[in-house]
mmCIF file of N, CA, C and O in Angstrom:
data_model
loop_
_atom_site.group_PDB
_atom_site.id
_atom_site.type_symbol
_atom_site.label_atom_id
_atom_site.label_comp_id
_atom_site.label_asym_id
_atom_site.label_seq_id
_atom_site.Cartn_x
_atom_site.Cartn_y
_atom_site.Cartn_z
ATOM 1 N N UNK E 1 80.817 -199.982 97.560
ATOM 2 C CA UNK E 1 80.427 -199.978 98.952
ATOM 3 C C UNK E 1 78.917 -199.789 99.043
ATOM 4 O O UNK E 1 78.407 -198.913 98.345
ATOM 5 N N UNK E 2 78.060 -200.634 99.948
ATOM 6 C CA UNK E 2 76.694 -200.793 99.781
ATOM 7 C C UNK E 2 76.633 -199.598 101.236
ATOM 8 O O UNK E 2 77.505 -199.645 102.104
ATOM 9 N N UNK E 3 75.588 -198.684 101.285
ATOM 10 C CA UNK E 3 75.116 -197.988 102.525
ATOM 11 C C UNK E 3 73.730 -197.745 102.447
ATOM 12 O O UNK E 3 73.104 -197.357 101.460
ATOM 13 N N UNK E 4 73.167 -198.092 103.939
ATOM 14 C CA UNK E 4 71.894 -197.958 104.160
ATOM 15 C C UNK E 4 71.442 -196.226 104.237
ATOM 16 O O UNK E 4 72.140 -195.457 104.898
ATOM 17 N N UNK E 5 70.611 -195.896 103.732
ATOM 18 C CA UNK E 5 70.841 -194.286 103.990
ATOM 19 C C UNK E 5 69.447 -193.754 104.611
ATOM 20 O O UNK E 5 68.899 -193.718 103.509
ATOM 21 N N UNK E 6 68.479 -193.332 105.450
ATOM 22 C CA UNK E 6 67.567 -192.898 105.291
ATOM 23 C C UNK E 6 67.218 -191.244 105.091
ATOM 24 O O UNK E 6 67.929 -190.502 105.769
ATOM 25 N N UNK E 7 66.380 -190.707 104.383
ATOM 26 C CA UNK E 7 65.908 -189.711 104.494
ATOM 27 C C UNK E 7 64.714 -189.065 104.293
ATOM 28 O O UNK E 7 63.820 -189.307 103.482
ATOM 29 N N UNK E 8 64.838 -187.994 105.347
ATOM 30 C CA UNK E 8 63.382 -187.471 106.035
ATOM 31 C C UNK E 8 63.580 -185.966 105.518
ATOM 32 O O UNK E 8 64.454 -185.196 105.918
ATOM 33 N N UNK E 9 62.606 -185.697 104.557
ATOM 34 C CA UNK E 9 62.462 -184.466 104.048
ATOM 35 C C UNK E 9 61.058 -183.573 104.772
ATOM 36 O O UNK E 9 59.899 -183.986 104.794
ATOM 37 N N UNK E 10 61.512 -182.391 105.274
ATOM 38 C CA UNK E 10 60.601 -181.356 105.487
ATOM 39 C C UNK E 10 60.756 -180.357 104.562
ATOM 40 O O UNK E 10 61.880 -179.863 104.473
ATOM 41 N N UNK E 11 59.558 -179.798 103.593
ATOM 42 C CA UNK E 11 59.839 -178.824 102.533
ATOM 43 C C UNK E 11 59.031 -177.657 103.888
ATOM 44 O O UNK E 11 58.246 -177.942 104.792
ATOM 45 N N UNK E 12 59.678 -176.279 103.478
ATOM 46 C CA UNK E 12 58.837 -175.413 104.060
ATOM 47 C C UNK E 12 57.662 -175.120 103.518
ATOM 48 O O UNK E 12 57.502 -175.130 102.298
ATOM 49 N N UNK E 13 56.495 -174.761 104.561
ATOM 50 C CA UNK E 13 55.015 -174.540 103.973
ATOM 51 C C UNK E 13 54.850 -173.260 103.674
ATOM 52 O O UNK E 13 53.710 -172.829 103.501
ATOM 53 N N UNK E 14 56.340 -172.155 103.524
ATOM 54 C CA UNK E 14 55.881 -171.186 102.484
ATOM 55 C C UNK E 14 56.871 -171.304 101.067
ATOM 56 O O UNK E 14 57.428 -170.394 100.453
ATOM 57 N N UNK E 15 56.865 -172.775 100.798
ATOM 58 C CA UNK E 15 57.445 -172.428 99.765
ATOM 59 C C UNK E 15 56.932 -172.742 98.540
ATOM 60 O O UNK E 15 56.902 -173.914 98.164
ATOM 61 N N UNK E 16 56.451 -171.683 97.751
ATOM 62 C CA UNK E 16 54.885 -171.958 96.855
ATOM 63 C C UNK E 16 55.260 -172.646 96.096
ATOM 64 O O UNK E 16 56.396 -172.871 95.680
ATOM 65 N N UNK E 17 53.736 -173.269 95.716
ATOM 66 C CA UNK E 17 53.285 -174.562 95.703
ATOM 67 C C UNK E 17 53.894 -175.116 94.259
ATOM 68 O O UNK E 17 53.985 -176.342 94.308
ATOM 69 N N UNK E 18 54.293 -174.625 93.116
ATOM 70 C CA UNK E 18 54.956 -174.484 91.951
ATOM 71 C C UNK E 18 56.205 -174.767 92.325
ATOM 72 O O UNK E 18 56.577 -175.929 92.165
ATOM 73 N N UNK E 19 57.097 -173.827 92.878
ATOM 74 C CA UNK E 19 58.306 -173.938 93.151
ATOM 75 C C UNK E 19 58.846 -175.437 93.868
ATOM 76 O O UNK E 19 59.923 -175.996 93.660
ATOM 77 N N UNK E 20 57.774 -175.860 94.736
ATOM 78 C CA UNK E 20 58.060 -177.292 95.211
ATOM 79 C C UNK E 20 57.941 -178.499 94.153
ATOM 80 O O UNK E 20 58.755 -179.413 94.023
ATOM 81 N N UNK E 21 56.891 -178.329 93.510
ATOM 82 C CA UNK E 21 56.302 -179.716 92.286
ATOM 83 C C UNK E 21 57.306 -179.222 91.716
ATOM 84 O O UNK E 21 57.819 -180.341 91.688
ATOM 85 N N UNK E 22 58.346 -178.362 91.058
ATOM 86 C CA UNK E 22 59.309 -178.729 90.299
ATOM 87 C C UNK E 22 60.242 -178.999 91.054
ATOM 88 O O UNK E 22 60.679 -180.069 90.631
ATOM 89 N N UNK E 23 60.808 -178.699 91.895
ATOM 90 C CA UNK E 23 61.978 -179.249 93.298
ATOM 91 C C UNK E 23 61.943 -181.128 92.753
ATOM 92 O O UNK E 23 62.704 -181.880 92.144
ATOM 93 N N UNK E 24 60.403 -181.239 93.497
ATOM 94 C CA UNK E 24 60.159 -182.799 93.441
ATOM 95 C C UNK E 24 60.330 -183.679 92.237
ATOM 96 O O UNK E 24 60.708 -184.838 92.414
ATOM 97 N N UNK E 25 60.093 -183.249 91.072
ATOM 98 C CA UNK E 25 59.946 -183.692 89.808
ATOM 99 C C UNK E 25 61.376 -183.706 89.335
ATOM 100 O O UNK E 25 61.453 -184.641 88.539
ATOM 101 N N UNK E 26 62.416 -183.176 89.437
ATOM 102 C CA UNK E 26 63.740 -182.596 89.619
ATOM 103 C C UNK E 26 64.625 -183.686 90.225
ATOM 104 O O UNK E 26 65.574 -184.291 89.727
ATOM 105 N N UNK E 27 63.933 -183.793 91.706
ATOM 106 C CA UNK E 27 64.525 -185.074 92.318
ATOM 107 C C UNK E 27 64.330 -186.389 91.659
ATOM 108 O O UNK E 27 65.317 -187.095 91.450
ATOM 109 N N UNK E 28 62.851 -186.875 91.229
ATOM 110 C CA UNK E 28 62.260 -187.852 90.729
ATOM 111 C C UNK E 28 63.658 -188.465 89.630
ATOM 112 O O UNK E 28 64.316 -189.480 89.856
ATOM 113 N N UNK E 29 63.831 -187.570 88.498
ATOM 114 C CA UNK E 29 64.187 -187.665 87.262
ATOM 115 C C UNK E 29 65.619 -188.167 87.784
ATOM 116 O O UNK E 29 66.278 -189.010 87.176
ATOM 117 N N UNK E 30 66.053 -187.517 89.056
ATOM 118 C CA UNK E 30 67.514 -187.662 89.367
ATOM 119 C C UNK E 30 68.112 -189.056 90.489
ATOM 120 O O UNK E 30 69.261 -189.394 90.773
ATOM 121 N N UNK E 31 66.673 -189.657 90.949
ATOM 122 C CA UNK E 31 67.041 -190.692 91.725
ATOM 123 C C UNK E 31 66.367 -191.544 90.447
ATOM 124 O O UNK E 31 67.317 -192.251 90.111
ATOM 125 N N UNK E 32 65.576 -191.778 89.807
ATOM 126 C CA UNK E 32 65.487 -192.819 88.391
ATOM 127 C C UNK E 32 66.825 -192.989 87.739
ATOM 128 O O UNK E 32 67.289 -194.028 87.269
ATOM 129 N N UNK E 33 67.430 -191.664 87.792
ATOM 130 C CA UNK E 33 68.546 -192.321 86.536
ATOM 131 C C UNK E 33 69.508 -192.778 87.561
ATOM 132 O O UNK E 33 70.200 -193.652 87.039
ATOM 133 N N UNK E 34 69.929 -192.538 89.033
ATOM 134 C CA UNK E 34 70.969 -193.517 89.621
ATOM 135 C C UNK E 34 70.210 -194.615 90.011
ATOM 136 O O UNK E 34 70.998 -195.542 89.825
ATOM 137 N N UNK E 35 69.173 -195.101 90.435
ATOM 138 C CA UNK E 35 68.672 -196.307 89.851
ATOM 139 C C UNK E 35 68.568 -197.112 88.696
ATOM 140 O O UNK E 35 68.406 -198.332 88.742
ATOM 141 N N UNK E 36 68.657 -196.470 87.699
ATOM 142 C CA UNK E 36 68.915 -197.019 86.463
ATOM 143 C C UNK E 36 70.553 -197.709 86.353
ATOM 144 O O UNK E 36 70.877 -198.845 86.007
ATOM 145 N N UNK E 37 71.498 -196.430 86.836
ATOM 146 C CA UNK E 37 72.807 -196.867 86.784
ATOM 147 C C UNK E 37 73.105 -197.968 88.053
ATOM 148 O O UNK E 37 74.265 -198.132 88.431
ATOM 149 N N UNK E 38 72.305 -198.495 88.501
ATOM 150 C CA UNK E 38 72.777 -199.183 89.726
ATOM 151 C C UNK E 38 73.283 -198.676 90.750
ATOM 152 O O UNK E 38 73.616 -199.524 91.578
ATOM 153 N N UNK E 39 73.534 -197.328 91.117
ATOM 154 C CA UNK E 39 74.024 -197.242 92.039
ATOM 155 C C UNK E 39 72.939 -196.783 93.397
ATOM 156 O O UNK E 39 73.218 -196.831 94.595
ATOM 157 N N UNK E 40 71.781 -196.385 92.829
ATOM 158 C CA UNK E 40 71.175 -196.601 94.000
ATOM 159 C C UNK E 40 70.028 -197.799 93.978
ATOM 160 O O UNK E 40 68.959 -197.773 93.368
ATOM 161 N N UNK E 41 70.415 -198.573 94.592
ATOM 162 C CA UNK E 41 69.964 -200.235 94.130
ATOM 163 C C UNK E 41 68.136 -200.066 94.739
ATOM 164 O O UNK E 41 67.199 -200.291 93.972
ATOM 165 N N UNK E 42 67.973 -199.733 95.899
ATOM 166 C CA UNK E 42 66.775 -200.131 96.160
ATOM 167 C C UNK E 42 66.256 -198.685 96.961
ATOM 168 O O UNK E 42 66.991 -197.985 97.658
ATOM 169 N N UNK E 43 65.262 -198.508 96.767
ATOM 170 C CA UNK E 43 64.468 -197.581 97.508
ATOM 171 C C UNK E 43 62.827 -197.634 98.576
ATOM 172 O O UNK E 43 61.986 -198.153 97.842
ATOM 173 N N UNK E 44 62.355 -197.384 99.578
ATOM 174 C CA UNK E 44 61.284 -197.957 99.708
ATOM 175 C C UNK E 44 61.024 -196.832 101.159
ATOM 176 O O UNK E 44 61.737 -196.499 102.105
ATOM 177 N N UNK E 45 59.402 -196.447 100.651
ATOM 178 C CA UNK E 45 58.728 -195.133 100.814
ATOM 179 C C UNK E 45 58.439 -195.769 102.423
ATOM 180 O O UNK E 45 57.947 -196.885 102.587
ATOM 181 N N UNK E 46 58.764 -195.016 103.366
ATOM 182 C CA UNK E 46 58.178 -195.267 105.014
ATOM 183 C C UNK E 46 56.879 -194.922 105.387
ATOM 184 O O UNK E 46 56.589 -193.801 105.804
ATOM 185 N N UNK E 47 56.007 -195.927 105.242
ATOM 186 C CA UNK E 47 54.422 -195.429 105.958
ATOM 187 C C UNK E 47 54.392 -194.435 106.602
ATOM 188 O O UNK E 47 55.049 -194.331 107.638
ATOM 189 N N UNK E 48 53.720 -193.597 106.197
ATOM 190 C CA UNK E 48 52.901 -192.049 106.818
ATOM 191 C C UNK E 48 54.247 -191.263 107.377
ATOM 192 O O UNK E 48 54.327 -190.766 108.500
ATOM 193 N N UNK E 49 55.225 -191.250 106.433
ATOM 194 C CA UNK E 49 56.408 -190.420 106.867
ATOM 195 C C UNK E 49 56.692 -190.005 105.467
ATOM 196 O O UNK E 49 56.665 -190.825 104.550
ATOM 197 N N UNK E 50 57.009 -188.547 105.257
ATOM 198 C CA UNK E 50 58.062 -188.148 104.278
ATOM 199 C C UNK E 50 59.645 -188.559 104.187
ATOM 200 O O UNK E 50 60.734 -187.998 104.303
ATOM 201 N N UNK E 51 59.107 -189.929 103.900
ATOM 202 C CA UNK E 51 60.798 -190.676 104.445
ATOM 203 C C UNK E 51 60.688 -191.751 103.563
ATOM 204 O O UNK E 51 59.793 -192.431 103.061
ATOM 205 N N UNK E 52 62.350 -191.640 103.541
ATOM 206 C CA UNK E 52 62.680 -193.131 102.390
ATOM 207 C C UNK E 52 63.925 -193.827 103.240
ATOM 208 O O UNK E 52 64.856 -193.328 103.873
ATOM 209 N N UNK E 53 63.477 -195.389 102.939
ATOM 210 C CA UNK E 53 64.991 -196.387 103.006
ATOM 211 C C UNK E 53 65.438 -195.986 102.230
ATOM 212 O O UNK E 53 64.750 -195.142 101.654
ATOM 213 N N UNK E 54 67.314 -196.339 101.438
ATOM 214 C CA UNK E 54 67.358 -196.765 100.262
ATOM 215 C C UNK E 54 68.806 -197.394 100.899
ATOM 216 O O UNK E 54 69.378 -197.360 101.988
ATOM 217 N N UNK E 55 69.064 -198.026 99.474
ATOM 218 C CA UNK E 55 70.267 -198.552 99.391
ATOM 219 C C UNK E 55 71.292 -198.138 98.301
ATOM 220 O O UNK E 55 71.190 -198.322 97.088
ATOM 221 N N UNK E 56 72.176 -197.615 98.900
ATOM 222 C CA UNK E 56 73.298 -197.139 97.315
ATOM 223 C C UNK E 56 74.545 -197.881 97.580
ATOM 224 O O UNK E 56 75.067 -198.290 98.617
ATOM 225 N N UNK E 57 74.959 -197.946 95.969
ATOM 226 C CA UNK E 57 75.902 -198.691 95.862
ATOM 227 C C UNK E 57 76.956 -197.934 94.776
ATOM 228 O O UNK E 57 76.725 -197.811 93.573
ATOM 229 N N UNK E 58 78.322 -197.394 95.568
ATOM 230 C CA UNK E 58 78.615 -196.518 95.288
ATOM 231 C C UNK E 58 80.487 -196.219 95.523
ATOM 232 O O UNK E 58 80.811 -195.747 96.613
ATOM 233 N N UNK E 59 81.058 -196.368 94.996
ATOM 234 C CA UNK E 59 82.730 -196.275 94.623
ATOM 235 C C UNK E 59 83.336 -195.849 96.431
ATOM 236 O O UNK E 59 84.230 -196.507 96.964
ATOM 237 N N UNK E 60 82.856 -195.034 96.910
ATOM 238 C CA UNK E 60 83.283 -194.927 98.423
ATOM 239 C C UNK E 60 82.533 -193.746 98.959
ATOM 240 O O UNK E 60 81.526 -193.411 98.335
ATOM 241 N N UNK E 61 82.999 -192.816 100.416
ATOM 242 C CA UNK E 61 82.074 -191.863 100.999
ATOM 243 C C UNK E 61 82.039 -190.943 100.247
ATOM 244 O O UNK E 61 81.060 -190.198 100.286
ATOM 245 N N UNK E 62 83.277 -190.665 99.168
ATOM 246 C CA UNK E 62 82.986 -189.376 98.649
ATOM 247 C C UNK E 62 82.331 -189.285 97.196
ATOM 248 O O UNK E 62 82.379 -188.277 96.492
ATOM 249 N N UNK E 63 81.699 -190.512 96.842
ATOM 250 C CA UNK E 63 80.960 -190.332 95.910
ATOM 251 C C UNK E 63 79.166 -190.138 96.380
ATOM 252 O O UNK E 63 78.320 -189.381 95.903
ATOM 253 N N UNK E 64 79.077 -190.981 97.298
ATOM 254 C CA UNK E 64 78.144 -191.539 98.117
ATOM 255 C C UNK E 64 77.474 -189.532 98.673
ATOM 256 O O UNK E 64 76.385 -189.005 98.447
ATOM 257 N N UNK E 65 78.661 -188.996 99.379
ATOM 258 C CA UNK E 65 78.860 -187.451 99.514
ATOM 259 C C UNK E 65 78.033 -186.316 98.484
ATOM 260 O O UNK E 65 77.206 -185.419 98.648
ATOM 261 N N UNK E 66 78.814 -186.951 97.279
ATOM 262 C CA UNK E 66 78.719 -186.419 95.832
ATOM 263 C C UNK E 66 76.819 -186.332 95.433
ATOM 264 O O UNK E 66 76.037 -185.384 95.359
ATOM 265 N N UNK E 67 76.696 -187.529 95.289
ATOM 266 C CA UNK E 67 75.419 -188.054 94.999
ATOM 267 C C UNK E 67 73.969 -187.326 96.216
ATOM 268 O O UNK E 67 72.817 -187.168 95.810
ATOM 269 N N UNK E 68 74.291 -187.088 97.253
ATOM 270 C CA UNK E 68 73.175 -187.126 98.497
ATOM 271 C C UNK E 68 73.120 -185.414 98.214
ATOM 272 O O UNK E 68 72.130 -184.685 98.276
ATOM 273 N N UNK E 69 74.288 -185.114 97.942
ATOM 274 C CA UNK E 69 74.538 -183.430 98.244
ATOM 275 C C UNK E 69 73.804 -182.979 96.852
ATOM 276 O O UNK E 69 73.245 -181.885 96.776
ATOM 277 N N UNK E 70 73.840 -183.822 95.848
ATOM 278 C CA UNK E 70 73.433 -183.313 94.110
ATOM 279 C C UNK E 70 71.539 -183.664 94.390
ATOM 280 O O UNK E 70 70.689 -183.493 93.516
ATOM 281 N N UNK E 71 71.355 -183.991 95.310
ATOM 282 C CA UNK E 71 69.835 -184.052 95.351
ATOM 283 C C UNK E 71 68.966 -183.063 95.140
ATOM 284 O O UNK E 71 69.406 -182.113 95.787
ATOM 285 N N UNK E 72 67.857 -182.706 94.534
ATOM 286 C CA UNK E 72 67.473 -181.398 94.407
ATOM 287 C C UNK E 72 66.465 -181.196 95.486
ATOM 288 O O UNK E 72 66.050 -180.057 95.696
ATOM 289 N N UNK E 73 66.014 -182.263 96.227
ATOM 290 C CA UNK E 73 65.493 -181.768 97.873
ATOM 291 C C UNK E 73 66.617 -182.138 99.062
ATOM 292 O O UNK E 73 66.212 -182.456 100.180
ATOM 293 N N UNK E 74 68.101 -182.078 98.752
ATOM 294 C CA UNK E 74 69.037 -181.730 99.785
ATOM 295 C C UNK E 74 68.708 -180.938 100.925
ATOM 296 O O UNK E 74 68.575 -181.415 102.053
ATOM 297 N N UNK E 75 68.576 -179.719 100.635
ATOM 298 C CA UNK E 75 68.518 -178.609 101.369
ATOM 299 C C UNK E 75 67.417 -178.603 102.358
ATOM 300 O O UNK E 75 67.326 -177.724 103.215
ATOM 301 N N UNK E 76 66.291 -179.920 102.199
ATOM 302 C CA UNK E 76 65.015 -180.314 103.082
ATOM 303 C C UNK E 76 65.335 -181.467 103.610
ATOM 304 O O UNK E 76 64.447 -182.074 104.209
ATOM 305 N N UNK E 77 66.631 -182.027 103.519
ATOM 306 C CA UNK E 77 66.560 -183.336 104.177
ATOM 307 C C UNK E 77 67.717 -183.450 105.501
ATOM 308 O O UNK E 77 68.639 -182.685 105.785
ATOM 309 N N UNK E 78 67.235 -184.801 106.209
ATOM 310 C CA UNK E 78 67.726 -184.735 106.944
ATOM 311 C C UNK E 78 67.831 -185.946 106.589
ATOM 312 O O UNK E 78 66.845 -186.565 106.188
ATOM 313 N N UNK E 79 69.693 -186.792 106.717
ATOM 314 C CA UNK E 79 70.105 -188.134 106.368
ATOM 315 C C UNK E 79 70.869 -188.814 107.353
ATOM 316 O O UNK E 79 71.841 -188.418 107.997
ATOM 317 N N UNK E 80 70.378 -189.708 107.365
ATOM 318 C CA UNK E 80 71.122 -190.799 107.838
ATOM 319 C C UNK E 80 71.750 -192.174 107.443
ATOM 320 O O UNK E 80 71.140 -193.161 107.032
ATOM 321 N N UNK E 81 72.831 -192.065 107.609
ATOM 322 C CA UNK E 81 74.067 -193.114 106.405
ATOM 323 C C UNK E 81 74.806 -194.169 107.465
ATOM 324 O O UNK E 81 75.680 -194.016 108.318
ATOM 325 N N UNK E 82 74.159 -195.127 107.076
ATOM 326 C CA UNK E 82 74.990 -196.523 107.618
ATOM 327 C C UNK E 82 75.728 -197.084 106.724
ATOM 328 O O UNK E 82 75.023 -197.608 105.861
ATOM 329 N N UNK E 83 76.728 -197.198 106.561
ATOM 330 C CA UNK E 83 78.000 -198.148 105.887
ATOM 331 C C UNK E 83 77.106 -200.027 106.329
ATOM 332 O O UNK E 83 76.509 -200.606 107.237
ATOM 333 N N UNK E 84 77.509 -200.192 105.210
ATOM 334 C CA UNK E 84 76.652 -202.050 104.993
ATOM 335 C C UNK E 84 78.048 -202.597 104.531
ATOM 336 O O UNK E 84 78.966 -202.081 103.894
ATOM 337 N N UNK E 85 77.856 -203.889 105.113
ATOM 338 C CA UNK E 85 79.181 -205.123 104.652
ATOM 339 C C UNK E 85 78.423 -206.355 104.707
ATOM 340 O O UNK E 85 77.548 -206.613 105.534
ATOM 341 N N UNK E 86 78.920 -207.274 103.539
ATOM 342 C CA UNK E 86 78.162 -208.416 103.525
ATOM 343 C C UNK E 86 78.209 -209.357 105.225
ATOM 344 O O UNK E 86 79.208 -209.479 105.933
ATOM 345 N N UNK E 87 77.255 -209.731 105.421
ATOM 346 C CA UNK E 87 77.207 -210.458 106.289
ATOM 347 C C UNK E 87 77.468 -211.965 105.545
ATOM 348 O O UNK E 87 76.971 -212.419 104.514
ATOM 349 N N UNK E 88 78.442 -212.548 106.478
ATOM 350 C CA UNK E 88 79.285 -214.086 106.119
ATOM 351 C C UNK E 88 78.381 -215.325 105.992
ATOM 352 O O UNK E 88 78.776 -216.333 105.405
ATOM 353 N N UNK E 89 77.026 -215.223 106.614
ATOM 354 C CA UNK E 89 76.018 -216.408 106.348
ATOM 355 C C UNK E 89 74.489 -215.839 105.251
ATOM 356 O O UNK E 89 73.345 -216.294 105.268
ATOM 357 N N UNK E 90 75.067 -214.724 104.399
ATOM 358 C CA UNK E 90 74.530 -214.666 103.205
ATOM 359 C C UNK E 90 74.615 -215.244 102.240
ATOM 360 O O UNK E 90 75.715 -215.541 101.776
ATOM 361 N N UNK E 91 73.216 -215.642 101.528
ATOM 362 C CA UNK E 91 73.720 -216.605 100.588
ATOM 363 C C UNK E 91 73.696 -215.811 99.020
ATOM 364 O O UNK E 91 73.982 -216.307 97.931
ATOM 365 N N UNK E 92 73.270 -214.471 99.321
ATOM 366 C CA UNK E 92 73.634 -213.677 97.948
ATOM 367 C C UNK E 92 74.767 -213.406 97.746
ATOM 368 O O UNK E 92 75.144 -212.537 98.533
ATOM 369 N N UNK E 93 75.931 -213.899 96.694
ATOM 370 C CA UNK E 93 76.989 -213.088 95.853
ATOM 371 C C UNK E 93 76.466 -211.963 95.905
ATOM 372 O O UNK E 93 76.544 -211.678 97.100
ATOM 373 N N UNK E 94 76.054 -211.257 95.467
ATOM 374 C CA UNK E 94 76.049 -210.040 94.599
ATOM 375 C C UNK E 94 76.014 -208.893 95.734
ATOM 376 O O UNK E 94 76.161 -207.737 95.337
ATOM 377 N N UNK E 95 75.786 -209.176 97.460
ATOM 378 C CA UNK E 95 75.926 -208.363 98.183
ATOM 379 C C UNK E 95 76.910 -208.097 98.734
ATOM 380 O O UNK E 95 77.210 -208.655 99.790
ATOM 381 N N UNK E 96 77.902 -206.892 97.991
ATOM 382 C CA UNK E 96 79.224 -206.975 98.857
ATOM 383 C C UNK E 96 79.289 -205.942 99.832
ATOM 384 O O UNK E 96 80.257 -205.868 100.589
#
């Protein structure tokens, strides 16, 4: 199942400055390797926002669940999850 997801992270500004660069670096390592595995297919950074598109591709909601909640800046984000279905005058296979 393909879903559009966005998220908008606010870290708090007392949360020293160490403790965050590893938070982030944490996340980094952990959205590379489900990009690697395909399941989160595309990602793309929102001008002058602490915000990301992405796209995951992912067995159903409760993996999709699984994956957003295992984030290591969870607890700063705020998400939003659209369910995606191929549209019928696509000419990509590979988008189901």
């Amino acid at each position: 199942m393909l879903f559009h997801v966005r998220m908008d992270v606010t870290i708090p500004r007392d949360l020293p400055a160490e403790e965050a660069a590893e938070i982030i670096a944490r996340e980094r390592a952990y959205s590379q390797a489900l990009q690697a595995s395909g399941k989160w297919r595309h990602i793309w950074r929102i001008a002058g926002e602490y915000a990301n598109f992405s796209i995951l591709d992912v067995r159903d909601n409760a993996e999709l669940h699984e994956i957003l909640s295992g984030l290591p800046l969870f607890p700063f984000m705020k998400i939003e999850v659209t369910p995606l279905l191929r549209h019928p005058s696509s000419i990509r296979e590979d988008d189901r």
